[in-house]
Each structure stands twice: as C-alpha cells, then as structure tokens.
Amino acid sequence: MLWLIPVVLLSFGFGQLFKWSQRQGHSAPVVIATNYLVLASILFTYFWSSDQWQPSAQALQIGAVTGVFFIASMLTMTHALTRIEAGPTLTSFRLAIIVPIFAGALLWGETVSESQLVGIALALASLVLLSWRSGGKARSGGAQLIVLIFVLQGLSMCCLHWVHHADLDPERLHVLMVTAATAGALGLAYIALRRLPIRREALLTGAGIGVFNLAALSVSLTGLAHIQGTIFFPINGCGVVLLDNLFAHYVWKEPLGRSGLFGAALGAASMLLIV
C-alpha cells in the first residue's frame, strides 16, 4: 500500500510539469511526442547496454496497443482544451478511472467491498466537484469530445492494468519501452501531418518531462503489480486531483471555491474508506 504515496506524488508532478509547459506556450503535441520518444530512448539504451533489449511477443503486443491509446488520449484531451471549456474536459479525463475499476472487477475478478464501493462513489463525486469549472459554451462537437476523452483515457488505464494480469510484471519496463516508442512515433506522425512548428524550448521541455514520466510510469506499473486496481485507481485519481487543486489554489492562485472545498473533504473521506 505504501507504493500509492510515490505513485500519487509522481503523477501529480507530471501533471504540474505539463501545466507549466502549457503556460509557457509550448506546443502540446510536440511536448507530448518528445516526452515519449525520450522515455523510449532511455529504456532502449539501458536494455541494449545490458543485452536484454528484445521484449517478448506479448510485451510487444500489449505495449503497442497501450501506446496507441496513450497518444490518442493525450492528443484528444489537449485538442479538447482548445475547443471547449476546461471543466468538462478535465472532469471526463479524471472520471475515466471508472473504466479500469470496473474492468478489474468484471474481467479480472478483483474484489470490491461495500465500504470500498461507498468510497469509490465519494471519490467520483469529489472528482466532479474538484475538476469541474464554469466556462463559456462549448463549440460544436463538444459532447462527442468529452465522451471520446473518457473512453480513450479509460482504455489507457485498462492497458496499464493489463500488464499485471497478463503476467508481464517482470517485463513491465519492456512494455513501457514499446508503449513510449509507439506513442512517440504516432505523435511525430501527427506533428508532421499537421505541419506543426517544432521549437527548441518545446523539445527541451518535452525531454525533461520524459525523464520524469519514466519514473512516474515505472512506479505506477510497480504499484499495480502489488495493489489491485479497485484500490489503486480511485486513490491515485482522487489523490492527484486533491494535490492539483491545492497546488492551483496556493501556487497558481486559482481559488477553489465552495464546491472545491467540499470536493476536497469528500476526497479525503473516500480515501479512508477505499483503503
């Protein structure tokens, strides 16, 4: 259970670094693609130097599928932020934890107690209150984007959980290498097709985030190897959003408001019930 502490802190750190890069005006697709390419390069260099770079066929398969959902989810979410208000976008992104929770119970036989069900319900209510922000009217296609974000992010997290249930815990870093290489290559193709400008500052920021993300995803995969998803995902999701909002309130000077404060209280209560 102690794995949840570094998981939450590293996931929170990744989100804050990405938010900082957006505030600097860096191109999100360039930062995202660079992050994954650097992550894959580090792992490939390590495995090549230790003569264990070749992953199994199953690790290749799961890594490739995960990479597709990773890049699709991130690009869709960042695209949505340019078209519709941030509240529904981020709420949909956060509430996607429902998907791996139910996948764990229905597909992989993970158990959920009554108190955990109550805790999960409180966590979801907390996520809505903490993530939702008022904004202007969404442009055409906003509802479809919100649904698409929910589905893609949910499937991304299911794929992370799939690593453990496919008995690939010993190869989790190989899966991560293939995931990042796939996501990075697809991100590069997206940049080329859209003819997006590539600037040095965005590349450096993406590289730095990639190093950090290597630690964040490695620890998350290790946590999932030891903690069932019905506990891991609601606590990680709720913990990260709590820290995001506290940081936004005190550092970014974005007021929480009454709904945010109530959401924070619900989030704290939910984590006690889930554990």
PDB file of C-alpha atoms in Angstrom:
ATOM      1  CA  MET A   1       0.000   0.000   0.000  1.00  0.00           C
ATOM      2  CA  LEU A   2       2.966   2.330   0.565  1.00  0.00           C
ATOM      3  CA  TRP A   3       3.511   2.316  -3.224  1.00  0.00           C
ATOM      4  CA  LEU A   4       0.477   4.605  -3.509  1.00  0.00           C
ATOM      5  CA  ILE A   5       2.377   7.525  -1.946  1.00  0.00           C
ATOM      6  CA  PRO A   6       5.093   7.826  -4.643  1.00  0.00           C
ATOM      7  CA  VAL A   7       2.513   6.934  -7.329  1.00  0.00           C
ATOM      8  CA  VAL A   8       0.296   9.874  -6.359  1.00  0.00           C
ATOM      9  CA  LEU A   9       3.212  12.294  -5.915  1.00  0.00           C
ATOM     10  CA  LEU A  10       4.820  11.397  -9.256  1.00  0.00           C
ATOM     11  CA  SER A  11       1.502  11.502 -11.134  1.00  0.00           C
ATOM     12  CA  PHE A  12       0.824  14.896  -9.588  1.00  0.00           C
ATOM     13  CA  GLY A  13       4.298  16.109 -10.573  1.00  0.00           C
ATOM     14  CA  PHE A  14       3.805  15.005 -14.176  1.00  0.00           C
ATOM     15  CA  GLY A  15       0.550  16.945 -14.414  1.00  0.00           C
ATOM     16  CA  GLN A  16       2.119  20.074 -12.943  1.00  0.00           C
ATOM     17  CA  LEU A  17       5.073  19.929 -15.344  1.00  0.00           C
ATOM     18  CA  PHE A  18       2.685  19.615 -18.276  1.00  0.00           C
ATOM     19  CA  LYS A  19       0.595  22.513 -16.973  1.00  0.00           C
ATOM     20  CA  TRP A  20       3.754  24.623 -16.648  1.00  0.00           C
ATOM     21  CA  SER A  21       4.718  23.809 -20.247  1.00  0.00           C
ATOM     22  CA  GLN A  22       1.284  24.943 -21.444  1.00  0.00           C
ATOM     23  CA  ARG A  23       1.642  28.195 -19.522  1.00  0.00           C
ATOM     24  CA  GLN A  24       4.951  28.728 -21.300  1.00  0.00           C
ATOM     25  CA  GLY A  25       3.099  28.478 -24.602  1.00  0.00           C
ATOM     26  CA  HIS A  26       4.820  25.295 -25.788  1.00  0.00           C
ATOM     27  CA  SER A  27       3.079  23.179 -28.433  1.00  0.00           C
ATOM     28  CA  ALA A  28       1.335  20.349 -26.556  1.00  0.00           C
ATOM     29  CA  PRO A  29       1.753  17.739 -29.347  1.00  0.00           C
ATOM     30  CA  VAL A  30       5.489  18.483 -29.602  1.00  0.00           C
ATOM     31  CA  VAL A  31       5.956  18.222 -25.825  1.00  0.00           C
ATOM     32  CA  ILE A  32       3.905  15.005 -25.655  1.00  0.00           C
ATOM     33  CA  ALA A  33       5.700  13.272 -28.546  1.00  0.00           C
ATOM     34  CA  THR A  34       9.157  14.313 -27.307  1.00  0.00           C
ATOM     35  CA  ASN A  35       8.327  13.089 -23.820  1.00  0.00           C
ATOM     36  CA  TYR A  36       7.515   9.606 -25.133  1.00  0.00           C
ATOM     37  CA  LEU A  37      10.461   9.423 -27.540  1.00  0.00           C
ATOM     38  CA  VAL A  38      12.934  10.381 -24.805  1.00  0.00           C
ATOM     39  CA  LEU A  39      11.380   7.883 -22.408  1.00  0.00           C
ATOM     40  CA  ALA A  40      11.647   5.097 -25.000  1.00  0.00           C
ATOM     41  CA  SER A  41      15.235   6.064 -25.880  1.00  0.00           C
ATOM     42  CA  ILE A  42      16.375   5.891 -22.259  1.00  0.00           C
ATOM     43  CA  LEU A  43      14.884   2.443 -21.764  1.00  0.00           C
ATOM     44  CA  PHE A  44      16.182   1.173 -25.114  1.00  0.00           C
ATOM     45  CA  THR A  45      19.707   2.387 -24.282  1.00  0.00           C
ATOM     46  CA  TYR A  46      19.550   0.658 -20.907  1.00  0.00           C
ATOM     47  CA  PHE A  47      18.292  -2.640 -22.317  1.00  0.00           C
ATOM     48  CA  TRP A  48      20.713  -2.543 -25.265  1.00  0.00           C
ATOM     49  CA  SER A  49      23.710  -1.955 -22.997  1.00  0.00           C
ATOM     50  CA  SER A  50      22.640  -4.839 -20.746  1.00  0.00           C
ATOM     51  CA  ASP A  51      21.895  -7.148 -23.722  1.00  0.00           C
ATOM     52  CA  GLN A  52      18.227  -7.628 -22.787  1.00  0.00           C
ATOM     53  CA  TRP A  53      16.560  -5.201 -25.168  1.00  0.00           C
ATOM     54  CA  GLN A  54      14.334  -7.687 -27.020  1.00  0.00           C
ATOM     55  CA  PRO A  55      10.852  -7.919 -25.444  1.00  0.00           C
ATOM     56  CA  SER A  56       8.593 -10.953 -25.714  1.00  0.00           C
ATOM     57  CA  ALA A  57       5.860 -11.094 -28.362  1.00  0.00           C
ATOM     58  CA  GLN A  58       3.185 -10.461 -25.732  1.00  0.00           C
ATOM     59  CA  ALA A  59       5.052  -7.462 -24.323  1.00  0.00           C
ATOM     60  CA  LEU A  60       5.303  -6.071 -27.863  1.00  0.00           C
ATOM     61  CA  GLN A  61       1.585  -6.554 -28.424  1.00  0.00           C
ATOM     62  CA  ILE A  62       0.419  -5.007 -25.157  1.00  0.00           C
ATOM     63  CA  GLY A  63       2.972  -2.211 -25.395  1.00  0.00           C
ATOM     64  CA  ALA A  64       1.886  -1.293 -28.924  1.00  0.00           C
ATOM     65  CA  VAL A  65      -1.818  -1.269 -28.021  1.00  0.00           C
ATOM     66  CA  THR A  66      -1.121   0.793 -24.897  1.00  0.00           C
ATOM     67  CA  GLY A  67       0.964   3.277 -26.887  1.00  0.00           C
ATOM     68  CA  VAL A  68      -1.881   3.844 -29.358  1.00  0.00           C
ATOM     69  CA  PHE A  69      -4.331   4.640 -26.554  1.00  0.00           C
ATOM     70  CA  PHE A  70      -1.784   6.779 -24.669  1.00  0.00           C
ATOM     71  CA  ILE A  71      -1.095   9.129 -27.560  1.00  0.00           C
ATOM     72  CA  ALA A  72      -4.739   9.183 -28.708  1.00  0.00           C
ATOM     73  CA  SER A  73      -5.912  10.091 -25.204  1.00  0.00           C
ATOM     74  CA  MET A  74      -3.345  12.852 -24.667  1.00  0.00           C
ATOM     75  CA  LEU A  75      -3.801  14.424 -28.116  1.00  0.00           C
ATOM     76  CA  THR A  76      -7.594  14.321 -27.814  1.00  0.00           C
ATOM     77  CA  MET A  77      -7.514  15.875 -24.344  1.00  0.00           C
ATOM     78  CA  THR A  78      -5.163  18.718 -25.356  1.00  0.00           C
ATOM     79  CA  HIS A  79      -7.188  19.314 -28.530  1.00  0.00           C
ATOM     80  CA  ALA A  80     -10.392  19.481 -26.476  1.00  0.00           C
ATOM     81  CA  LEU A  81      -8.866  22.150 -24.223  1.00  0.00           C
ATOM     82  CA  THR A  82      -8.595  24.415 -27.282  1.00  0.00           C
ATOM     83  CA  ARG A  83     -12.256  23.881 -28.287  1.00  0.00           C
ATOM     84  CA  ILE A  84     -14.329  23.545 -25.123  1.00  0.00           C
ATOM     85  CA  GLU A  85     -14.118  24.718 -21.524  1.00  0.00           C
ATOM     86  CA  ALA A  86     -11.557  23.074 -19.251  1.00  0.00           C
ATOM     87  CA  GLY A  87     -14.060  21.858 -16.622  1.00  0.00           C
ATOM     88  CA  PRO A  88     -15.905  19.200 -18.628  1.00  0.00           C
ATOM     89  CA  THR A  89     -12.663  18.186 -20.366  1.00  0.00           C
ATOM     90  CA  LEU A  90     -10.721  17.572 -17.158  1.00  0.00           C
ATOM     91  CA  THR A  91     -13.700  16.006 -15.392  1.00  0.00           C
ATOM     92  CA  SER A  92     -14.102  13.493 -18.224  1.00  0.00           C
ATOM     93  CA  PHE A  93     -10.352  12.786 -18.135  1.00  0.00           C
ATOM     94  CA  ARG A  94     -10.373  12.198 -14.363  1.00  0.00           C
ATOM     95  CA  LEU A  95     -13.631  10.216 -14.228  1.00  0.00           C
ATOM     96  CA  ALA A  96     -12.160   7.712 -16.680  1.00  0.00           C
ATOM     97  CA  ILE A  97     -10.878   5.848 -13.596  1.00  0.00           C
ATOM     98  CA  ILE A  98     -14.334   4.217 -13.596  1.00  0.00           C
ATOM     99  CA  VAL A  99     -13.300   2.125 -16.604  1.00  0.00           C
ATOM    100  CA  PRO A 100     -10.293   0.271 -15.071  1.00  0.00           C
ATOM    101  CA  ILE A 101     -12.109  -0.100 -11.747  1.00  0.00           C
ATOM    102  CA  PHE A 102     -14.979  -1.999 -13.345  1.00  0.00           C
ATOM    103  CA  ALA A 103     -12.658  -3.795 -15.762  1.00  0.00           C
ATOM    104  CA  GLY A 104     -10.701  -5.084 -12.777  1.00  0.00           C
ATOM    105  CA  ALA A 105     -13.848  -6.379 -11.119  1.00  0.00           C
ATOM    106  CA  LEU A 106     -15.568  -7.781 -14.212  1.00  0.00           C
ATOM    107  CA  LEU A 107     -12.652  -9.074 -16.305  1.00  0.00           C
ATOM    108  CA  TRP A 108     -10.029  -9.989 -13.740  1.00  0.00           C
ATOM    109  CA  GLY A 109     -12.091 -10.910 -10.677  1.00  0.00           C
ATOM    110  CA  GLU A 110     -10.832  -8.163  -8.372  1.00  0.00           C
ATOM    111  CA  THR A 111     -12.926  -7.832  -5.224  1.00  0.00           C
ATOM    112  CA  VAL A 112     -14.723  -4.701  -4.051  1.00  0.00           C
ATOM    113  CA  SER A 113     -16.113  -4.440  -0.506  1.00  0.00           C
ATOM    114  CA  GLU A 114     -19.222  -2.428   0.410  1.00  0.00           C
ATOM    115  CA  SER A 115     -17.146   0.256   2.127  1.00  0.00           C
ATOM    116  CA  GLN A 116     -14.918   0.494  -0.939  1.00  0.00           C
ATOM    117  CA  LEU A 117     -17.990   0.952  -3.166  1.00  0.00           C
ATOM    118  CA  VAL A 118     -19.072   3.846  -0.956  1.00  0.00           C
ATOM    119  CA  GLY A 119     -15.530   5.228  -1.074  1.00  0.00           C
ATOM    120  CA  ILE A 120     -15.397   4.944  -4.873  1.00  0.00           C
ATOM    121  CA  ALA A 121     -18.743   6.773  -5.145  1.00  0.00           C
ATOM    122  CA  LEU A 122     -17.425   9.555  -2.890  1.00  0.00           C
ATOM    123  CA  ALA A 123     -14.204   9.694  -4.912  1.00  0.00           C
ATOM    124  CA  LEU A 124     -16.155  10.142  -8.154  1.00  0.00           C
ATOM    125  CA  ALA A 125     -18.278  12.895  -6.584  1.00  0.00           C
ATOM    126  CA  SER A 126     -15.087  14.531  -5.334  1.00  0.00           C
ATOM    127  CA  LEU A 127     -13.510  14.382  -8.786  1.00  0.00           C
ATOM    128  CA  VAL A 128     -16.551  16.077 -10.337  1.00  0.00           C
ATOM    129  CA  LEU A 129     -16.537  18.881  -7.761  1.00  0.00           C
ATOM    130  CA  LEU A 130     -12.778  19.403  -7.945  1.00  0.00           C
ATOM    131  CA  SER A 131     -12.412  19.149 -11.713  1.00  0.00           C
ATOM    132  CA  TRP A 132     -15.493  20.988 -12.981  1.00  0.00           C
ATOM    133  CA  ARG A 133     -15.080  24.675 -13.737  1.00  0.00           C
ATOM    134  CA  SER A 134     -17.589  27.089 -15.175  1.00  0.00           C
ATOM    135  CA  GLY A 135     -16.864  28.336 -18.654  1.00  0.00           C
ATOM    136  CA  GLY A 136     -18.336  29.501 -21.924  1.00  0.00           C
ATOM    137  CA  LYS A 137     -20.445  27.485 -24.303  1.00  0.00           C
ATOM    138  CA  ALA A 138     -18.726  24.532 -25.925  1.00  0.00           C
ATOM    139  CA  ARG A 139     -18.258  24.635 -29.650  1.00  0.00           C
ATOM    140  CA  SER A 140     -19.908  22.137 -31.959  1.00  0.00           C
ATOM    141  CA  GLY A 141     -18.822  18.578 -31.221  1.00  0.00           C
ATOM    142  CA  GLY A 142     -18.022  19.260 -27.558  1.00  0.00           C
ATOM    143  CA  ALA A 143     -20.156  16.402 -26.230  1.00  0.00           C
ATOM    144  CA  GLN A 144     -18.511  13.921 -28.587  1.00  0.00           C
ATOM    145  CA  LEU A 145     -15.066  15.100 -27.494  1.00  0.00           C
ATOM    146  CA  ILE A 146     -15.948  14.668 -23.823  1.00  0.00           C
ATOM    147  CA  VAL A 147     -17.162  11.104 -24.420  1.00  0.00           C
ATOM    148  CA  LEU A 148     -14.091  10.310 -26.535  1.00  0.00           C
ATOM    149  CA  ILE A 149     -11.729  11.568 -23.820  1.00  0.00           C
ATOM    150  CA  PHE A 150     -13.494   9.405 -21.232  1.00  0.00           C
ATOM    151  CA  VAL A 151     -13.260   6.274 -23.403  1.00  0.00           C
ATOM    152  CA  LEU A 152      -9.654   6.750 -24.543  1.00  0.00           C
ATOM    153  CA  GLN A 153      -8.280   7.620 -21.106  1.00  0.00           C
ATOM    154  CA  GLY A 154     -10.208   4.757 -19.533  1.00  0.00           C
ATOM    155  CA  LEU A 155      -8.774   2.306 -22.057  1.00  0.00           C
ATOM    156  CA  SER A 156      -5.273   3.715 -21.467  1.00  0.00           C
ATOM    157  CA  MET A 157      -5.522   2.914 -17.766  1.00  0.00           C
ATOM    158  CA  CYS A 158      -7.000  -0.521 -18.508  1.00  0.00           C
ATOM    159  CA  CYS A 159      -3.943  -1.247 -20.650  1.00  0.00           C
ATOM    160  CA  LEU A 160      -1.616  -0.311 -17.776  1.00  0.00           C
ATOM    161  CA  HIS A 161      -3.543  -2.691 -15.550  1.00  0.00           C
ATOM    162  CA  TRP A 162      -3.459  -5.361 -18.270  1.00  0.00           C
ATOM    163  CA  VAL A 163       0.317  -5.663 -17.833  1.00  0.00           C
ATOM    164  CA  HIS A 164      -0.103  -7.240 -14.397  1.00  0.00           C
ATOM    165  CA  HIS A 165      -2.958  -9.550 -15.377  1.00  0.00           C
ATOM    166  CA  ALA A 166      -1.020 -10.705 -18.458  1.00  0.00           C
ATOM    167  CA  ASP A 167       1.748 -11.877 -16.059  1.00  0.00           C
ATOM    168  CA  LEU A 168       4.154  -9.345 -17.544  1.00  0.00           C
ATOM    169  CA  ASP A 169       5.279  -7.735 -14.277  1.00  0.00           C
ATOM    170  CA  PRO A 170       8.885  -8.937 -14.850  1.00  0.00           C
ATOM    171  CA  GLU A 171       8.750  -7.300 -18.308  1.00  0.00           C
ATOM    172  CA  ARG A 172       6.897  -4.140 -17.304  1.00  0.00           C
ATOM    173  CA  LEU A 173       9.756  -1.864 -18.362  1.00  0.00           C
ATOM    174  CA  HIS A 174       9.926  -3.597 -21.742  1.00  0.00           C
ATOM    175  CA  VAL A 175       6.195  -2.970 -22.136  1.00  0.00           C
ATOM    176  CA  LEU A 176       6.778   0.659 -21.154  1.00  0.00           C
ATOM    177  CA  MET A 177       9.566   0.983 -23.748  1.00  0.00           C
ATOM    178  CA  VAL A 178       7.301  -0.302 -26.537  1.00  0.00           C
ATOM    179  CA  THR A 179       4.409   1.848 -25.281  1.00  0.00           C
ATOM    180  CA  ALA A 180       6.516   5.005 -25.344  1.00  0.00           C
ATOM    181  CA  ALA A 181       8.096   4.200 -28.718  1.00  0.00           C
ATOM    182  CA  THR A 182       4.658   3.616 -30.267  1.00  0.00           C
ATOM    183  CA  ALA A 183       3.153   6.751 -28.734  1.00  0.00           C
ATOM    184  CA  GLY A 184       6.188   8.844 -29.682  1.00  0.00           C
ATOM    185  CA  ALA A 185       6.219   7.644 -33.294  1.00  0.00           C
ATOM    186  CA  LEU A 186       2.492   8.302 -33.698  1.00  0.00           C
ATOM    187  CA  GLY A 187       2.900  11.706 -32.068  1.00  0.00           C
ATOM    188  CA  LEU A 188       5.694  12.536 -34.525  1.00  0.00           C
ATOM    189  CA  ALA A 189       3.465  11.485 -37.432  1.00  0.00           C
ATOM    190  CA  TYR A 190       0.689  13.738 -36.094  1.00  0.00           C
ATOM    191  CA  ILE A 191       3.090  16.699 -35.915  1.00  0.00           C
ATOM    192  CA  ALA A 192       4.247  16.060 -39.482  1.00  0.00           C
ATOM    193  CA  LEU A 193       0.697  15.732 -40.850  1.00  0.00           C
ATOM    194  CA  ARG A 194      -0.419  18.915 -39.106  1.00  0.00           C
ATOM    195  CA  ARG A 195       2.854  20.646 -40.050  1.00  0.00           C
ATOM    196  CA  LEU A 196       3.207  21.966 -36.527  1.00  0.00           C
ATOM    197  CA  PRO A 197       6.254  24.140 -35.758  1.00  0.00           C
ATOM    198  CA  ILE A 198       8.969  22.449 -33.691  1.00  0.00           C
ATOM    199  CA  ARG A 199      10.789  24.808 -31.358  1.00  0.00           C
ATOM    200  CA  ARG A 200      13.858  24.126 -29.261  1.00  0.00           C
ATOM    201  CA  GLU A 201      12.161  25.180 -26.000  1.00  0.00           C
ATOM    202  CA  ALA A 202       9.309  22.722 -26.530  1.00  0.00           C
ATOM    203  CA  LEU A 203      11.769  19.921 -27.307  1.00  0.00           C
ATOM    204  CA  LEU A 204      13.788  20.612 -24.142  1.00  0.00           C
ATOM    205  CA  THR A 205      10.639  20.758 -22.035  1.00  0.00           C
ATOM    206  CA  GLY A 206       9.358  17.509 -23.535  1.00  0.00           C
ATOM    207  CA  ALA A 207      12.698  15.818 -22.888  1.00  0.00           C
ATOM    208  CA  GLY A 208      12.676  16.869 -19.246  1.00  0.00           C
ATOM    209  CA  ILE A 209       9.085  15.687 -18.799  1.00  0.00           C
ATOM    210  CA  GLY A 210      10.040  12.401 -20.485  1.00  0.00           C
ATOM    211  CA  VAL A 211      12.710  11.708 -17.861  1.00  0.00           C
ATOM    212  CA  PHE A 212      10.222  12.474 -15.100  1.00  0.00           C
ATOM    213  CA  ASN A 213       7.491  10.415 -16.783  1.00  0.00           C
ATOM    214  CA  LEU A 214       9.817   7.411 -16.924  1.00  0.00           C
ATOM    215  CA  ALA A 215       9.913   7.428 -13.122  1.00  0.00           C
ATOM    216  CA  ALA A 216       6.163   8.110 -12.818  1.00  0.00           C
ATOM    217  CA  LEU A 217       5.044   5.297 -15.142  1.00  0.00           C
ATOM    218  CA  SER A 218       7.613   2.814 -13.799  1.00  0.00           C
ATOM    219  CA  VAL A 219       6.392   3.374 -10.255  1.00  0.00           C
ATOM    220  CA  SER A 220       2.742   3.157 -11.389  1.00  0.00           C
ATOM    221  CA  LEU A 221       3.356  -0.213 -13.074  1.00  0.00           C
ATOM    222  CA  THR A 222       5.157  -1.443  -9.963  1.00  0.00           C
ATOM    223  CA  GLY A 223       2.266  -0.246  -7.802  1.00  0.00           C
ATOM    224  CA  LEU A 224      -0.241  -2.094  -9.986  1.00  0.00           C
ATOM    225  CA  ALA A 225       1.849  -5.248  -9.570  1.00  0.00           C
ATOM    226  CA  HIS A 226       1.203  -5.093  -5.826  1.00  0.00           C
ATOM    227  CA  ILE A 227      -2.169  -3.327  -5.422  1.00  0.00           C
ATOM    228  CA  GLN A 228      -5.428  -4.340  -7.068  1.00  0.00           C
ATOM    229  CA  GLY A 229      -6.911  -1.801  -9.440  1.00  0.00           C
ATOM    230  CA  THR A 230     -10.134  -1.251  -7.475  1.00  0.00           C
ATOM    231  CA  ILE A 231      -7.952   0.343  -4.764  1.00  0.00           C
ATOM    232  CA  PHE A 232      -5.139   1.768  -6.912  1.00  0.00           C
ATOM    233  CA  PHE A 233      -7.166   3.810  -9.419  1.00  0.00           C
ATOM    234  CA  PRO A 234      -9.643   5.642  -7.145  1.00  0.00           C
ATOM    235  CA  ILE A 235      -6.962   6.559  -4.602  1.00  0.00           C
ATOM    236  CA  ASN A 236      -4.481   7.645  -7.262  1.00  0.00           C
ATOM    237  CA  GLY A 237      -7.108   9.625  -9.180  1.00  0.00           C
ATOM    238  CA  CYS A 238      -8.559  11.312  -6.125  1.00  0.00           C
ATOM    239  CA  GLY A 239      -5.161  11.953  -4.516  1.00  0.00           C
ATOM    240  CA  VAL A 240      -3.767  13.586  -7.652  1.00  0.00           C
ATOM    241  CA  VAL A 241      -6.801  15.832  -8.105  1.00  0.00           C
ATOM    242  CA  LEU A 242      -6.652  16.870  -4.439  1.00  0.00           C
ATOM    243  CA  LEU A 243      -2.999  17.863  -4.801  1.00  0.00           C
ATOM    244  CA  ASP A 244      -3.689  19.527  -8.175  1.00  0.00           C
ATOM    245  CA  ASN A 245      -6.356  21.730  -6.660  1.00  0.00           C
ATOM    246  CA  LEU A 246      -4.407  22.596  -3.521  1.00  0.00           C
ATOM    247  CA  PHE A 247      -1.394  23.496  -5.672  1.00  0.00           C
ATOM    248  CA  ALA A 248      -3.599  25.521  -8.016  1.00  0.00           C
ATOM    249  CA  HIS A 249      -5.100  27.376  -5.055  1.00  0.00           C
ATOM    250  CA  TYR A 250      -1.873  28.231  -3.252  1.00  0.00           C
ATOM    251  CA  VAL A 251       0.685  28.379  -6.108  1.00  0.00           C
ATOM    252  CA  TRP A 252      -1.213  29.187  -9.307  1.00  0.00           C
ATOM    253  CA  LYS A 253      -3.631  31.404  -7.322  1.00  0.00           C
ATOM    254  CA  GLU A 254      -6.738  29.707  -8.713  1.00  0.00           C
ATOM    255  CA  PRO A 255      -9.438  29.794  -5.988  1.00  0.00           C
ATOM    256  CA  LEU A 256     -11.083  26.508  -5.051  1.00  0.00           C
ATOM    257  CA  GLY A 257     -14.499  27.930  -4.204  1.00  0.00           C
ATOM    258  CA  ARG A 258     -17.124  26.236  -2.059  1.00  0.00           C
ATOM    259  CA  SER A 259     -17.599  23.281  -4.392  1.00  0.00           C
ATOM    260  CA  GLY A 260     -13.841  22.722  -4.464  1.00  0.00           C
ATOM    261  CA  LEU A 261     -13.557  22.757  -0.680  1.00  0.00           C
ATOM    262  CA  PHE A 262     -16.487  20.323  -0.378  1.00  0.00           C
ATOM    263  CA  GLY A 263     -14.896  18.132  -3.050  1.00  0.00           C
ATOM    264  CA  ALA A 264     -11.607  18.092  -1.131  1.00  0.00           C
ATOM    265  CA  ALA A 265     -13.407  16.941   2.025  1.00  0.00           C
ATOM    266  CA  LEU A 266     -15.219  14.196   0.101  1.00  0.00           C
ATOM    267  CA  GLY A 267     -11.931  13.112  -1.455  1.00  0.00           C
ATOM    268  CA  ALA A 268     -10.240  12.764   1.926  1.00  0.00           C
ATOM    269  CA  ALA A 269     -13.165  10.708   3.253  1.00  0.00           C
ATOM    270  CA  SER A 270     -13.223   8.489   0.170  1.00  0.00           C
ATOM    271  CA  MET A 271      -9.558   7.516   0.522  1.00  0.00           C
ATOM    272  CA  LEU A 272     -10.127   6.415   4.128  1.00  0.00           C
ATOM    273  CA  LEU A 273     -12.994   4.141   3.013  1.00  0.00           C
ATOM    274  CA  ILE A 274     -11.199   2.676  -0.015  1.00  0.00           C
ATOM    275  CA  VAL A 275      -8.072   1.721   1.922  1.00  0.00           C
TER     276      VAL A 275
END
